[in-house]
Amino acid sequence: MNKKMKTKTLSAILLCICVFVLTACGDKTLNNNNGSSGKGTGSKKSKDELVTSISVEKNGKIHSKIIEEFGEDYYDVAGLKAMIEESIAEYAKQPQSGEVSLKKCETAGTSVTVEMEFEDYHAYAEFNGENFFAGTIQGANEAGFNLDMTLQSVSSKGDGTDTISKPGLLSMGEKHIVILELTGHEDEVQPLAEPQEVQNEGENQESQADDPDQTQQAVEAMRINCFGDILYISDGVSTVSKKSADINLKNGLSVIVFK
């Protein structure tokens, strides 16, 4: 892939969202309280619906969902959508590019949602400029990914006694693995992992509006949804259900092994 091509990583798309919000809001202060007001939605969304995530499908496709919460309820969505579509068009010109499509770019109340679908892990990795793999352990090894690692079983007590290393991983080659290594984006705008509890009305709102560290605080986590039960995870990964886990975006390398 032409490294000079301007691609949109998850962090870059969120940065674009911030730009469009600032354009729409003028000199108004962003109030990123990480909570959903429910304004304009008609019903309270579930926690899973309010989580930035990557979903690995059984057919090999990768579905990404980016959700960002802001204190303002109007955005230049048309501009944001056009920018993402332009990036997809640029990527499509590259040799052997995989199919990438924008499935959703909309707002509801105080949140903006961007959903994209990638033909396979290759397309996701190339479009976002990240080291990413989703497939069998055998496939990861054949693709040249370094499996010299130690992972913790999700069924262990966390005492380090139930682990698996490279020989064990290679012996279960038909199991599936997700490898995500983020490099160079630690200081950019990060996806939200999950909205925090909404404060009581009026509580600390004025102080938050005056504090840029509070109004633009980045939440450095993202959810990985798998189509099978999770078996092993690396440091910085925490399971939230049998088939979902949250990764720490500042951890660098995150690995999930599942059935």
Short mmCIF file of C-alpha atoms in Angstrom, two decimals, residues 128-217:
data_model
loop_
_atom_site.label_atom_id
_atom_site.label_comp_id
_atom_site.label_asym_id
_atom_site.label_seq_id
_atom_site.Cartn_x
_atom_site.Cartn_y
_atom_site.Cartn_z
CA ASN A 128 -6.37 1.95 8.96
CA GLY A 129 -2.58 1.59 8.67
CA GLU A 130 -2.43 -0.77 11.65
CA ASN A 131 -0.87 -4.15 12.39
CA PHE A 132 -3.99 -6.29 12.58
CA PHE A 133 -4.87 -9.96 12.10
CA ALA A 134 -8.05 -11.96 12.55
CA GLY A 135 -8.08 -15.61 11.55
CA THR A 136 -6.74 -18.96 12.68
CA ILE A 137 -3.57 -19.29 14.74
CA GLN A 138 -2.08 -21.34 11.94
CA GLY A 139 -2.92 -18.56 9.50
CA ALA A 140 -1.28 -15.95 11.74
CA ASN A 141 1.88 -18.03 11.94
CA GLU A 142 1.97 -18.56 8.17
CA ALA A 143 1.42 -14.82 7.64
CA GLY A 144 4.56 -14.11 9.65
CA PHE A 145 3.02 -12.74 12.84
CA ASN A 146 5.24 -13.21 15.88
CA LEU A 147 3.56 -15.69 18.23
CA ASP A 148 6.41 -15.72 20.73
CA MET A 149 4.20 -14.56 23.58
CA THR A 150 2.59 -15.67 26.82
CA LEU A 151 -1.17 -15.37 27.20
CA GLN A 152 -3.40 -15.80 30.25
CA SER A 153 -6.37 -18.15 30.30
CA VAL A 154 -9.69 -16.35 30.90
CA SER A 155 -10.75 -19.22 33.19
CA SER A 156 -7.74 -18.87 35.49
CA LYS A 157 -7.62 -17.04 38.80
CA GLY A 158 -5.16 -14.52 37.44
CA ASP A 159 -2.23 -15.97 39.39
CA GLY A 160 -0.18 -16.65 36.26
CA THR A 161 -0.36 -20.41 36.59
CA ASP A 162 -2.72 -21.04 33.67
CA THR A 163 -0.91 -19.58 30.68
CA ILE A 164 -0.02 -20.57 27.15
CA SER A 165 3.05 -19.73 25.06
CA LYS A 166 4.07 -20.22 21.44
CA PRO A 167 4.32 -24.05 21.41
CA GLY A 168 0.87 -24.35 22.95
CA LEU A 169 -0.58 -21.83 20.53
CA LEU A 170 0.83 -23.66 17.53
CA SER A 171 -0.66 -26.91 18.80
CA MET A 172 -4.15 -25.39 18.59
CA GLY A 173 -3.69 -23.96 15.11
CA GLU A 174 -7.36 -24.17 14.09
CA LYS A 175 -8.46 -21.91 16.95
CA HIS A 176 -8.85 -18.23 16.14
CA ILE A 177 -6.76 -15.26 17.13
CA VAL A 178 -7.05 -11.47 16.98
CA ILE A 179 -3.82 -9.49 16.99
CA LEU A 180 -3.95 -5.69 17.16
CA GLU A 181 -0.92 -3.49 17.57
CA LEU A 182 -1.52 0.25 17.59
CA THR A 183 1.52 2.38 16.89
CA GLY A 184 1.80 6.15 16.73
CA HIS A 185 -1.76 6.97 17.82
CA GLU A 186 -1.42 7.08 21.58
CA ASP A 187 -1.68 10.87 21.72
CA GLU A 188 -4.53 11.21 19.23
CA VAL A 189 -8.21 11.28 20.04
CA GLN A 190 -9.18 7.81 21.24
CA PRO A 191 -12.48 5.89 20.86
CA LEU A 192 -14.77 5.68 23.84
CA ALA A 193 -14.86 2.37 25.65
CA GLU A 194 -18.08 2.90 27.52
CA PRO A 195 -19.94 5.96 28.77
CA GLN A 196 -19.54 6.75 32.42
CA GLU A 197 -22.47 7.40 34.71
CA VAL A 198 -24.18 10.69 33.95
CA GLN A 199 -23.71 13.17 36.75
CA ASN A 200 -26.63 14.53 38.69
CA GLU A 201 -28.13 17.56 37.03
CA GLY A 202 -25.98 20.60 37.66
CA GLU A 203 -23.29 18.66 39.54
CA ASN A 204 -19.80 19.93 38.63
CA GLN A 205 -21.02 20.89 35.14
CA GLU A 206 -19.64 24.41 35.32
CA SER A 207 -16.24 23.26 36.54
CA GLN A 208 -16.02 20.62 33.81
CA ALA A 209 -16.87 23.14 31.11
CA ASP A 210 -13.97 25.34 32.27
CA ASP A 211 -11.46 22.46 32.45
CA PRO A 212 -10.11 21.30 29.07
CA ASP A 213 -8.70 18.16 30.66
CA GLN A 214 -12.24 17.23 31.70
CA THR A 215 -14.07 18.32 28.55
CA GLN A 216 -11.71 16.60 26.10
CA GLN A 217 -10.47 13.66 28.15
#
